[in-house]
Coordinates of C-alpha atoms in Angstrom, one line a residue:
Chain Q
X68 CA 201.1 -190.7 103.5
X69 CA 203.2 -188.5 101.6
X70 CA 202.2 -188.7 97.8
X71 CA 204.5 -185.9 96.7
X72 CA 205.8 -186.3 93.2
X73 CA 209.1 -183.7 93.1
X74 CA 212.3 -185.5 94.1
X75 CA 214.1 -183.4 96.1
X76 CA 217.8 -184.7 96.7
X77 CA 218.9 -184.4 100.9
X78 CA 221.0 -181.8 100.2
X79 CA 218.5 -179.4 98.6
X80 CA 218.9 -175.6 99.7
X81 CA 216.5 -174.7 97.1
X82 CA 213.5 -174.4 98.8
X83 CA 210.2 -172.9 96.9
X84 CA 212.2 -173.4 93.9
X85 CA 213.3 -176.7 94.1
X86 CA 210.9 -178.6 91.6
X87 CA 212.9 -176.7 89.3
X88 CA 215.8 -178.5 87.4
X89 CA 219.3 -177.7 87.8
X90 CA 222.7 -179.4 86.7
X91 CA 223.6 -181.3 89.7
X92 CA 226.1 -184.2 88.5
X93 CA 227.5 -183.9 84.8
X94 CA 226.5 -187.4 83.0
X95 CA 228.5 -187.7 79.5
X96 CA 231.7 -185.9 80.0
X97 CA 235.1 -185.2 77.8
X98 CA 238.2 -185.1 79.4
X99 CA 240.6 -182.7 78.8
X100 CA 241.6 -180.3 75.9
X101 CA 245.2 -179.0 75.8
X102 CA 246.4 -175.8 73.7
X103 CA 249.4 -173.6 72.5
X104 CA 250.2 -170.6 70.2
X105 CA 252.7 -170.8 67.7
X106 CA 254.2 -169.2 65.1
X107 CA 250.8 -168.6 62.8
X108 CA 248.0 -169.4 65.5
X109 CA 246.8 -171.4 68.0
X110 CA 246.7 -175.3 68.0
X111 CA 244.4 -177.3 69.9
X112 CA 244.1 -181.3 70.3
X113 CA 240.9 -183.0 72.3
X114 CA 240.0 -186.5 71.9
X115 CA 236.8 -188.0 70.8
X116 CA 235.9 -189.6 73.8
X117 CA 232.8 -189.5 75.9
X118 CA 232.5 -191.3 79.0
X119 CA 229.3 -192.1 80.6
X120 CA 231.0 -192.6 84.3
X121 CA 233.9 -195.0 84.5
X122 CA 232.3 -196.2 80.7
X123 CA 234.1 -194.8 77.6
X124 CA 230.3 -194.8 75.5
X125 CA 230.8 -192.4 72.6
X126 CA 234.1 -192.5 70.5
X127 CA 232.9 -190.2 67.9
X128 CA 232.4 -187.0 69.8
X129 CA 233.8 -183.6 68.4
X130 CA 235.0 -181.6 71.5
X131 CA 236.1 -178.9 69.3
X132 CA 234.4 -176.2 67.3
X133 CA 234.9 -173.2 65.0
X134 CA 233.2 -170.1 66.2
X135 CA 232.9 -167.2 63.8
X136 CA 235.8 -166.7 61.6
X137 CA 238.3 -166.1 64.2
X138 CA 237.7 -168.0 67.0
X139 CA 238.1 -172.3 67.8
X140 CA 236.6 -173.5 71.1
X141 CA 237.5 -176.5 72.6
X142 CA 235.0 -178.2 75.6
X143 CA 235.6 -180.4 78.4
X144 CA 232.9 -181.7 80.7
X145 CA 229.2 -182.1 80.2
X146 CA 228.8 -182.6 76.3
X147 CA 225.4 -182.1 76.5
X148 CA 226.4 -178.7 78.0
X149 CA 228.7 -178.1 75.3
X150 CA 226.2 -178.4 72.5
X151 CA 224.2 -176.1 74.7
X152 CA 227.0 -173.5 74.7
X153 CA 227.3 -174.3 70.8
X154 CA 223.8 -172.9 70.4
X155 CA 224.1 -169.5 72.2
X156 CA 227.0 -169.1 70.1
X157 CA 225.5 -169.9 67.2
X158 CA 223.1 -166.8 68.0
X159 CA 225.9 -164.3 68.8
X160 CA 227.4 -164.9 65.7
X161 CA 224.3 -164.6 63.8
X162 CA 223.7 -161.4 65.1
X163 CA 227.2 -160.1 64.6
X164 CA 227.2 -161.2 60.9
X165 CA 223.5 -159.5 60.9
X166 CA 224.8 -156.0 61.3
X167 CA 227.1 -156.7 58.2
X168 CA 229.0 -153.2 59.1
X169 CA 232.9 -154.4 58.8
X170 CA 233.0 -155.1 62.5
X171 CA 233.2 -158.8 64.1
X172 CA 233.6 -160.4 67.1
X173 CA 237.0 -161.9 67.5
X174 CA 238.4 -164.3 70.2
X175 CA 238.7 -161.8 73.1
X176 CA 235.3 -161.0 72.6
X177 CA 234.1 -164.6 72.7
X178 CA 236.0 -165.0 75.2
X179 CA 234.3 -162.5 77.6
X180 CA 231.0 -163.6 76.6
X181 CA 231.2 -167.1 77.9
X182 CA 233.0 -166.0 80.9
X183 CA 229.8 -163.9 81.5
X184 CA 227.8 -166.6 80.7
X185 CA 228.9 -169.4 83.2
X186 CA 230.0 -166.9 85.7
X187 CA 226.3 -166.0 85.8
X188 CA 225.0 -169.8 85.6
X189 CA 226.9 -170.2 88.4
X190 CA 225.5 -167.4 90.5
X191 CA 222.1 -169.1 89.8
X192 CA 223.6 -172.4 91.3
X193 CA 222.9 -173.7 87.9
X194 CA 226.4 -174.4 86.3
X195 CA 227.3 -175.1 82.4
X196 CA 229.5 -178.0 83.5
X197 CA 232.1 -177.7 80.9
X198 CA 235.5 -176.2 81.3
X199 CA 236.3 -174.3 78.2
X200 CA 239.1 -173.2 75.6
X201 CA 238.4 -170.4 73.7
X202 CA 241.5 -169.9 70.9
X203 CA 242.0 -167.5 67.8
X204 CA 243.6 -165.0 65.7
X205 CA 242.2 -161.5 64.9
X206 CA 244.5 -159.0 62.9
X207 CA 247.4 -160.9 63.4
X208 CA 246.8 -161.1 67.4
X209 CA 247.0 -164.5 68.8
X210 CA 244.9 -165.0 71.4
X211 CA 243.9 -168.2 73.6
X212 CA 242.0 -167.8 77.2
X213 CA 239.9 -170.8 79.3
X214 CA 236.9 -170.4 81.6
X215 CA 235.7 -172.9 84.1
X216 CA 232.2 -173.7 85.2
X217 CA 232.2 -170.8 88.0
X218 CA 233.8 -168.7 85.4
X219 CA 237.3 -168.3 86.3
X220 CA 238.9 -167.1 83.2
X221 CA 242.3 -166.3 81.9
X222 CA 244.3 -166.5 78.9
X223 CA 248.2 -167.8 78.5
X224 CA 250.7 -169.1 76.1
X225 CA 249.2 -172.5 76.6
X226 CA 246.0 -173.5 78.6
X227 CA 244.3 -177.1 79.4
X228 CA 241.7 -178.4 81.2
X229 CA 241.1 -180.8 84.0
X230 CA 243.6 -183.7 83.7
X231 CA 245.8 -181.7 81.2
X232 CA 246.5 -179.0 84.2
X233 CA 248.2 -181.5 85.9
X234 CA 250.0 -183.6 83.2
X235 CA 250.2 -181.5 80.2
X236 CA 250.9 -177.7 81.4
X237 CA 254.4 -179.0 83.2
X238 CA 255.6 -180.2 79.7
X239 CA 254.5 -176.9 78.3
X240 CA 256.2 -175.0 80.8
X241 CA 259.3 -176.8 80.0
X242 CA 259.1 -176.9 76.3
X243 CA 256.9 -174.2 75.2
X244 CA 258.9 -171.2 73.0
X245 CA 257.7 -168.4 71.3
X246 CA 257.0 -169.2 67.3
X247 CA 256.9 -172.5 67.4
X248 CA 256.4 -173.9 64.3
X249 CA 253.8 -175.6 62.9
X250 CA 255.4 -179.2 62.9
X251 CA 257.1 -178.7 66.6
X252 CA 253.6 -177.4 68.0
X253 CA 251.8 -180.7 66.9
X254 CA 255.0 -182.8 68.5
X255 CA 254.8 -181.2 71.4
X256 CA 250.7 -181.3 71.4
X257 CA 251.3 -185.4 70.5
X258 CA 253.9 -185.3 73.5
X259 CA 251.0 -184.0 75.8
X260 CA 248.8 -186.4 74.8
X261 CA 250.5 -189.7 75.0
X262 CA 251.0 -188.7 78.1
X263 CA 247.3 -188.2 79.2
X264 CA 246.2 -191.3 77.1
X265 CA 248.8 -193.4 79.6
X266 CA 247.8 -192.0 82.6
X267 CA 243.9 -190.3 82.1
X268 CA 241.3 -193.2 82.8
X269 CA 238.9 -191.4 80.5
X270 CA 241.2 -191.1 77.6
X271 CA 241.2 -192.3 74.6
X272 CA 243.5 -193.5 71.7
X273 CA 241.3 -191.3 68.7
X274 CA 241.8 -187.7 69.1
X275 CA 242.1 -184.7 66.8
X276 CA 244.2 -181.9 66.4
X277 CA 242.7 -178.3 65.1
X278 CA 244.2 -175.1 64.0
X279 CA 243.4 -171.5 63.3
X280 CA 245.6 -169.1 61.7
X281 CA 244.4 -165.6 60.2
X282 CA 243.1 -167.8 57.1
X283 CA 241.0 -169.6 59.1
X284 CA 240.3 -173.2 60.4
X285 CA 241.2 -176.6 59.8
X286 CA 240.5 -179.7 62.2
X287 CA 242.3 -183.2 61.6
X288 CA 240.7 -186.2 60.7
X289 CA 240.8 -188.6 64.1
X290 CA 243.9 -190.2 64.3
X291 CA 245.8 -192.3 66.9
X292 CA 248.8 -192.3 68.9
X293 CA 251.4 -194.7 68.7
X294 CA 251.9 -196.0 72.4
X295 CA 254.4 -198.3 73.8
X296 CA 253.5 -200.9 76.5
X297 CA 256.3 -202.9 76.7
X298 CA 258.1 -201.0 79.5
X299 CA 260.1 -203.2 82.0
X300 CA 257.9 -201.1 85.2
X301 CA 254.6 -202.2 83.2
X302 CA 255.4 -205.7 83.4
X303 CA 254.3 -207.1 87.0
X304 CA 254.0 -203.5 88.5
X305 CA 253.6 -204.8 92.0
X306 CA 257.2 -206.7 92.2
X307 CA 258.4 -204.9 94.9
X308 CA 255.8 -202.6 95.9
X309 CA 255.3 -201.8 99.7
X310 CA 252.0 -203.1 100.9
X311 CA 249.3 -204.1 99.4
X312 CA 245.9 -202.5 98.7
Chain B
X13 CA 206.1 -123.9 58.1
X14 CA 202.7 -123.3 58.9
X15 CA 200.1 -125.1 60.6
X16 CA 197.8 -127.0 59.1
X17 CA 195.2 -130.0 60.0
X18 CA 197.8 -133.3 59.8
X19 CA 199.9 -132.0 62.1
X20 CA 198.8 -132.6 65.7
X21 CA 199.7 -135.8 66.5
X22 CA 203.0 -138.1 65.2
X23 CA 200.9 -140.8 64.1
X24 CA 198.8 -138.7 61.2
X25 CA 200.3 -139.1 57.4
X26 CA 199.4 -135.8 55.7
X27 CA 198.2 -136.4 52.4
X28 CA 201.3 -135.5 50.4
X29 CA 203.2 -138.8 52.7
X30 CA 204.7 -135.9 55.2
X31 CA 204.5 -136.8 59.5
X32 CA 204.9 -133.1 59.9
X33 CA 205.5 -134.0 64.0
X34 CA 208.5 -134.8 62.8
X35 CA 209.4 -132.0 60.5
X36 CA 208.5 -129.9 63.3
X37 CA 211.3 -132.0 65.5
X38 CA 214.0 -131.2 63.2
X39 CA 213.0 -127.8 62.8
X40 CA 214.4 -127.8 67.1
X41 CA 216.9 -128.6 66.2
X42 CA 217.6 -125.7 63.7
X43 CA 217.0 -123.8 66.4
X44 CA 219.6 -124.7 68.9
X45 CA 223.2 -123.3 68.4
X46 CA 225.7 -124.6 66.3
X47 CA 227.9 -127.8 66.3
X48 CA 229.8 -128.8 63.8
X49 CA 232.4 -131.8 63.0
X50 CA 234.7 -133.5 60.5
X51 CA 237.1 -136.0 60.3
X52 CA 239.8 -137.3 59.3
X53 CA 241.6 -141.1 58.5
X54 CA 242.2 -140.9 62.2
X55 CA 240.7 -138.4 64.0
X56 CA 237.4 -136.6 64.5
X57 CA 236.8 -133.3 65.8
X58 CA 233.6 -132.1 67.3
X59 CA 233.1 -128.1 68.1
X60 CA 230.4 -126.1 69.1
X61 CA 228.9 -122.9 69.8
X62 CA 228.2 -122.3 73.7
X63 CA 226.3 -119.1 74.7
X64 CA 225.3 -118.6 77.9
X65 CA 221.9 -117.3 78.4
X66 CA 222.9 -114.2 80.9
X67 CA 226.4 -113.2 81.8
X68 CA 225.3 -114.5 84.7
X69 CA 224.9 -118.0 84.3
X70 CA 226.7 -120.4 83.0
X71 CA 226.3 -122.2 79.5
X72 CA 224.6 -125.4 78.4
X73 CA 227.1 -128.5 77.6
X74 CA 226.6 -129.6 74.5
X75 CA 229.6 -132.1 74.2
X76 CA 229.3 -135.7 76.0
X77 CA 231.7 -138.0 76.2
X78 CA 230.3 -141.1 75.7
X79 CA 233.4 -143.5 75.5
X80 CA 236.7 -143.7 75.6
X81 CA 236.1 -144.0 71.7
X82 CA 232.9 -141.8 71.4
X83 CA 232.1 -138.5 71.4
X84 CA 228.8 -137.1 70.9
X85 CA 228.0 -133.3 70.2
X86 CA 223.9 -132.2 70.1
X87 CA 221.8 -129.4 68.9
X88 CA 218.1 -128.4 70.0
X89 CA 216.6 -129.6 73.0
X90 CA 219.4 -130.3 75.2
X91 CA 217.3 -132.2 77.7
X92 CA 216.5 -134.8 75.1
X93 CA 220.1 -134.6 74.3
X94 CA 221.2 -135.3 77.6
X95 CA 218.9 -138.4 78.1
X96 CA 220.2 -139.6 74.9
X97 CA 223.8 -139.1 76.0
X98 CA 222.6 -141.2 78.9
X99 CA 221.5 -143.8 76.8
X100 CA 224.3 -144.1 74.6
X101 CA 226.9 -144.6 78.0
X102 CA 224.8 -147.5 78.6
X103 CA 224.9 -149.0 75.9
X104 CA 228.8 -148.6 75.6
X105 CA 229.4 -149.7 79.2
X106 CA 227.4 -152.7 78.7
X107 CA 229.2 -154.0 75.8
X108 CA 232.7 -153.6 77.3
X109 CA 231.5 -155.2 80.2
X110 CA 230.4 -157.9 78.3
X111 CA 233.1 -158.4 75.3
X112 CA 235.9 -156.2 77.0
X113 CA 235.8 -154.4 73.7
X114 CA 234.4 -151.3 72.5
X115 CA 231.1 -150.8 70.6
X116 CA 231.3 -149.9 67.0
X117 CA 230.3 -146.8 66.9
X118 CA 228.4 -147.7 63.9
X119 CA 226.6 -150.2 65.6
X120 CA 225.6 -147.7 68.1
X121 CA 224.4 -145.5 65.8
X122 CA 222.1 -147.9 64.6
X123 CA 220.7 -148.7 68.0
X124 CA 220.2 -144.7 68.5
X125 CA 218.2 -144.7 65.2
X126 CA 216.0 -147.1 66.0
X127 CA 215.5 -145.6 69.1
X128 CA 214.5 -142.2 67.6
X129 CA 212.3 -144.1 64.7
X130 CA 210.3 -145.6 67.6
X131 CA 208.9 -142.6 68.8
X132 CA 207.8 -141.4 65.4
X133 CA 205.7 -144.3 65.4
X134 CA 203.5 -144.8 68.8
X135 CA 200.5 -141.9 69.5
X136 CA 201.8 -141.7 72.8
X137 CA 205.1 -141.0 72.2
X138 CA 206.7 -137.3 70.2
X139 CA 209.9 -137.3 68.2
X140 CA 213.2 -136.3 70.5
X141 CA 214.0 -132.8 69.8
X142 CA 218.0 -133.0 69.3
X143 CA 220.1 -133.6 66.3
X144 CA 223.6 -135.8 67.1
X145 CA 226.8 -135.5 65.8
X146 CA 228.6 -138.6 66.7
X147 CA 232.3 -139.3 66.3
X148 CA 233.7 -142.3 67.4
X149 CA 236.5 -144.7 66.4
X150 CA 236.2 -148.3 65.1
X151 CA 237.6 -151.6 63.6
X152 CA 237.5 -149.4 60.0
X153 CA 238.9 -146.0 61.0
X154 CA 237.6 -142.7 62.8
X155 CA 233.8 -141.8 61.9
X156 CA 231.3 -139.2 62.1
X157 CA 227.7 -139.5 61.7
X158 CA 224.5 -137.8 62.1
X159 CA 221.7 -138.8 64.1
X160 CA 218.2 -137.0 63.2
X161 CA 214.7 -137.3 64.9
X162 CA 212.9 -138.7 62.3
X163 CA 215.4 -141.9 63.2
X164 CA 217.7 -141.7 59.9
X165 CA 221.4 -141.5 60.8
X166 CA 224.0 -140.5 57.7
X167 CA 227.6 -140.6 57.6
X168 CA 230.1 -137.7 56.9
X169 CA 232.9 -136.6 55.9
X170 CA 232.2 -133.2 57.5
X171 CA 228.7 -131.7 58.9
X172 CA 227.4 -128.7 60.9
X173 CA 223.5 -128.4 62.7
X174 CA 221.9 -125.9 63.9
X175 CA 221.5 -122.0 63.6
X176 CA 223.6 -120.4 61.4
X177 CA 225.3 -124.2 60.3
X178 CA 224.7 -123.0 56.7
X179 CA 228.1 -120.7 57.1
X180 CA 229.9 -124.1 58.3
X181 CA 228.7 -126.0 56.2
X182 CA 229.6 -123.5 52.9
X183 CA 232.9 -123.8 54.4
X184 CA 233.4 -126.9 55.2
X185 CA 232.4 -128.2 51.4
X186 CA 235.1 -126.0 50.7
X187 CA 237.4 -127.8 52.4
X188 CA 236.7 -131.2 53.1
X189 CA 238.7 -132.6 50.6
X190 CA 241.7 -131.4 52.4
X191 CA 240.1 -133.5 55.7
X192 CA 240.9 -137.2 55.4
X193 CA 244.4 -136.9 55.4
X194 CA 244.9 -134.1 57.6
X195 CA 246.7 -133.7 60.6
X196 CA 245.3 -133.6 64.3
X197 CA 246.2 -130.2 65.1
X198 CA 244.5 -128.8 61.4
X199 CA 241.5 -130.8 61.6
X200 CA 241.2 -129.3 64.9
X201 CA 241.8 -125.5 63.3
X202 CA 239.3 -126.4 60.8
X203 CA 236.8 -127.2 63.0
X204 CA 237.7 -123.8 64.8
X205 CA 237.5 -121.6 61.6
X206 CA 234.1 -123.5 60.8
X207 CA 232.4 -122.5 63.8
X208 CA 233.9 -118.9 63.5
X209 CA 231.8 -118.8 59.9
X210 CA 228.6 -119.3 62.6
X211 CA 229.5 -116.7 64.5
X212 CA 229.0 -114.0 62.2
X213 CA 231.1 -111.4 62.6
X214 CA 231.7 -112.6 66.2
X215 CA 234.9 -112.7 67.9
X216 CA 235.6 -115.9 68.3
X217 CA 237.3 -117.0 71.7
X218 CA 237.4 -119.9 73.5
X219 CA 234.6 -118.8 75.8
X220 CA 231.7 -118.9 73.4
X221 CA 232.8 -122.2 71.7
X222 CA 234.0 -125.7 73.0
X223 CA 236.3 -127.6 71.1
X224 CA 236.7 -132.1 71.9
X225 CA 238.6 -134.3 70.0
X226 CA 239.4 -138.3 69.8
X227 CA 241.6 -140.3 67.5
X228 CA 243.5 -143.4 67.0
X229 CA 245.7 -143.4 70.6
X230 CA 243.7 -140.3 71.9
X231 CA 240.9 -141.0 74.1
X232 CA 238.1 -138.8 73.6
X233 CA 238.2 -135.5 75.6
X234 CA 237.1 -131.7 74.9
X235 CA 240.0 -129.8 75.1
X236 CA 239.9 -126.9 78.1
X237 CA 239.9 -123.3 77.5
X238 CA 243.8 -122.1 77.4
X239 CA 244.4 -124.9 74.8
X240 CA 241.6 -123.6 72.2
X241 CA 242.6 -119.7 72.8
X242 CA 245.9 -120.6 72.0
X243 CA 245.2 -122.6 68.4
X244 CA 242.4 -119.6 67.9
X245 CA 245.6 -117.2 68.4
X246 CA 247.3 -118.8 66.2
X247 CA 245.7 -119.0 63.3
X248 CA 243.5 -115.5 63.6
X249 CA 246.8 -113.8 62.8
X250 CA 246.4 -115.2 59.1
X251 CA 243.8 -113.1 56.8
X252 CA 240.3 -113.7 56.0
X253 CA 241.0 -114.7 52.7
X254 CA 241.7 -118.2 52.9
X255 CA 239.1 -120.1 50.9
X256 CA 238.1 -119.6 47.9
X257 CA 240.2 -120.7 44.8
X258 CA 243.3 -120.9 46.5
X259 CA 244.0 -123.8 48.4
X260 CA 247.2 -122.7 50.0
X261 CA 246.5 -123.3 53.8
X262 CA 248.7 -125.7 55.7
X263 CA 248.1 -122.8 57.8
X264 CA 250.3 -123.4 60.6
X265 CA 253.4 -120.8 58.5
X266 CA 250.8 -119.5 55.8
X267 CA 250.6 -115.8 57.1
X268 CA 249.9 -115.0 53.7
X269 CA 248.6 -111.3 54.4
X270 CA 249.8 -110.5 57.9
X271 CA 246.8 -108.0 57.9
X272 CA 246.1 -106.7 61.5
X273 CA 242.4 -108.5 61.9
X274 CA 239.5 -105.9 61.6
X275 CA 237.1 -108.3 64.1
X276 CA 239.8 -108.5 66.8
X277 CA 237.5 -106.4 69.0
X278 CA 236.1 -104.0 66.4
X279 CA 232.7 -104.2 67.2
X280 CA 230.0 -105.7 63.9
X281 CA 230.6 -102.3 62.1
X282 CA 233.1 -103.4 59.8
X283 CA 230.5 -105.3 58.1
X284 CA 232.9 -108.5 57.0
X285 CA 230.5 -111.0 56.3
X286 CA 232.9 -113.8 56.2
X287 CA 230.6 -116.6 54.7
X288 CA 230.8 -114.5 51.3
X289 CA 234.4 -115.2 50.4

């Protein structure tokens, strides 16, 4: 009788290493974080949700977080992951302020850090689920970049992750303008996110909007979106439809 | 120096708090020839003195590029200099690989410090034989610094090491006030006039000495042959006397005495000593 205690899944290609643990499934997840520049900085918005699966468990949870002096970094994905990333972070900032020589890491820096970081987690087939924004301002330079879980990284005008690539970056593309100011970035933000909060299962209405200019960083108290229901197609959205499911 | 019974090994305090290992390390680097450098708000310039052993061979690079932003020129052993050089390219590669950024060079500095500290500390180990100028560009402006064996590292303005650096430097206090806000192209005559004051009487040409420069926008390189002959052409034509009191020199114009120079190819006999003025 086989009395073996290590669970190894069907699909294991570990071998000899396989008692080991690595991220397999992510199990408390954000959804997505959408950005832009503007005039003074960068602004961000994330909501406070964590889903469990198909279960929208946490409502409290802070998917964004200021890095340094310069730098804002938004997460979706694995939360626990997140605070995990939080924490190696935490250390390179340490150390930077540790020299106390004049010099600090700004955004871009950042920025290349984590890509080296869950580029190499994924080489070990051991993934930081999260999918990341990494925004700032250094010297005047705005600059805002995402990297995935295999560490595909990039920066833009605007960036967002998962859902938001699909439902918020059109609306950018259309709307998005060089110095925007502060007032039209958070419509447009709003605009993104209504839109995600109607259509993204694991969305929720309780989401906060952060933003760093060269002074620093400020992040909104949660606050919800004003949403509309009453549309003629919401009311018996099957009248009509072709088929049935 | 002379012997005595604490120094044998690195890890033996003489009585009077002296690790004479070490003191014997930076006498090595008294030894080697000369290299000097100074900077400016935006620039450094690192020169040194090249002579080849034989007319037949030729003569030991002294001058390492280490990054785009960092220069680094050496004095005494140049094998320990080289490995350093080697070191410090590491270090600078890694970080931009890592933060697509360049290392401070201060921050480097540090790291090369605390390198050199280490092996005045372990039996096993001796002190590296080489004194570093560094010059390298960061967030705060253009620096220069000096690495040492005994793992200190000091900032400046302006510095020469080596044999005969005394003539440099007596020149260079002279004139470092005139430094920060100088332009490339003087900074880099400076430097060229200070490592003349080494040469003692010496012709100076651009086969004995090697000149490298980097700056804000100008990547750090060591400028080839026909370029220094032509800024050492330039500014031999002006007299000997610039220096003391006076302050006149903007050179570039300033042919204050258009004396014909004695050292152009006279041989020592003239006896100009040219660190007495």
């Amino acid at each position: 009788m086989n009395f073996t205690a290590s669970k190894q899944p069907e699909n294991c290609l570990l071998g000899p290493e396989s008692d080991s643990q690595r991220t397999l499934y992510p199990y408390v997840t954000g959804t997505s974080v959408v950005a832009l520049k503007y005039k003074d900085g960068i602004l961000m918005a994330a909501d406070m949700g964590g889903s469990y699966g198909s279960t929208l468990r946490y409502k409290s949870v802070e998917r964004m977080k200021p890095i340094g002096k310069h730098s804002l970094l938004g997460a979706s994905g694995e939360i626990s992951d997140f605070q995990e990333i939080l924490k190696y972070l935490d250390e390179l900032i340490l150390y930077d302020n540790m020299w106390d020589d004049g010099n600090s890491l700004g955004p871009k820096e950042v920025h290349n850090y984590l890509t080296r970081v869950m580029y190499n987690r994924r080489n070990k087939f051991n993934p930081l689920w999260n999918s990341l924004v990494l925004g700032g301002v250094k010297k005047g330079e705005k600059y805002l970049g995402t990297v995935s879980m295999i560490g595909v990284n990039f920066e833009d005008n605007h960036v967002a992750t998962g859902f938001g690539n699909h439902l918020a970056r059109p609306i950018l593309r259309q709307e998005w303008h060089e110095n925007l100011s502060f007032e039209d970035g958070v419509k447009l933000l709003e605009k993104c996110m209504r839109v995600l909060l109607y259509r993204d299962r694991s969305a929720i209405n309780k989401l906060q909007i952060a933003k760093i200019t060269e002074e620093g960083m400020t992040i909104s108290p949660p606050y919800s979106l004003k949403t509309y229901w009453e549309f003629a197609a919401f009311e018996n959205p099957t009248q009509g439809a072709v088929g049935s499911w | 120096m002379f012997r005595n019974q604490y120094d044998t090994d690195v890890t033996t305090w003489s009585p009077a708090g002296r690790l004479f290992q070490v003191e014997y390390a930076m006498e090595a680097v008294k030894q080697g020839s000369a290299a000097i450098g100074l900077r400016s708000k935006t620039h450094v310039v690192l020169g040194c003195v090249n002579k080849a052993n034989s007319e037949l061979s030729s003569h030991q690079k002294k001058i390492f590029k280490v990054d785009d932003h960092i220069g680094v020129a050496i004095a005494g052993l140049t094998a320990d200099g080289r490995v350093l050089s080697r070191y410090m390219r590491n270090e600078c590669i890694n970080y931009s690989f890592t933060y697509e950024s360049p290392l401070p060079v201060g921050r480097l500095v540090v790291q090369l410090a605390d390198k050199a500290q280490v092996c005045t500390q372990r039996s096993w180990k001796r002190p590296y034989g080489v004194g570093l100028l560094v010059a390298g560009l960061d967030e705060s402006g253009a620096h220069l610094y000096y690495n040492c064996p005994s793992g200190n590292y000091f900032e400046y303005q302006a510095f020469a090491i080596g044999s005969r650096s005394q003539a440099a430097k007596t020149y260079l206090e002279r004139r470092f006030e005139s430094f920060r806000d100088a332009s490339r192209d003087d900074l880099v005559k400076d430097a060229l006039m200070a490592i003349r004051e080494t040469l003692q009487g010496e012709t100076l040409k651009s086969l004995v000495c090697t000149v490298a420069v980097v700056g804000v926008g100008e990547p750090f390189h060591i400028l080839d042959q026909g370029t220094v002959q032509q800024m050492i052409d330039a500014f031999e034509i002006v007299a000997e006397q610039e220096g003391p009191a006076a302050e006149p020199d903007t050179e570039a114009g300033q042919e204050a005495s258009a004396e014909p120079e004695p050292e152009q190819g006279a041989a020592a006999g003239e006896g100009v000593a040219p660190m007495d003025i």
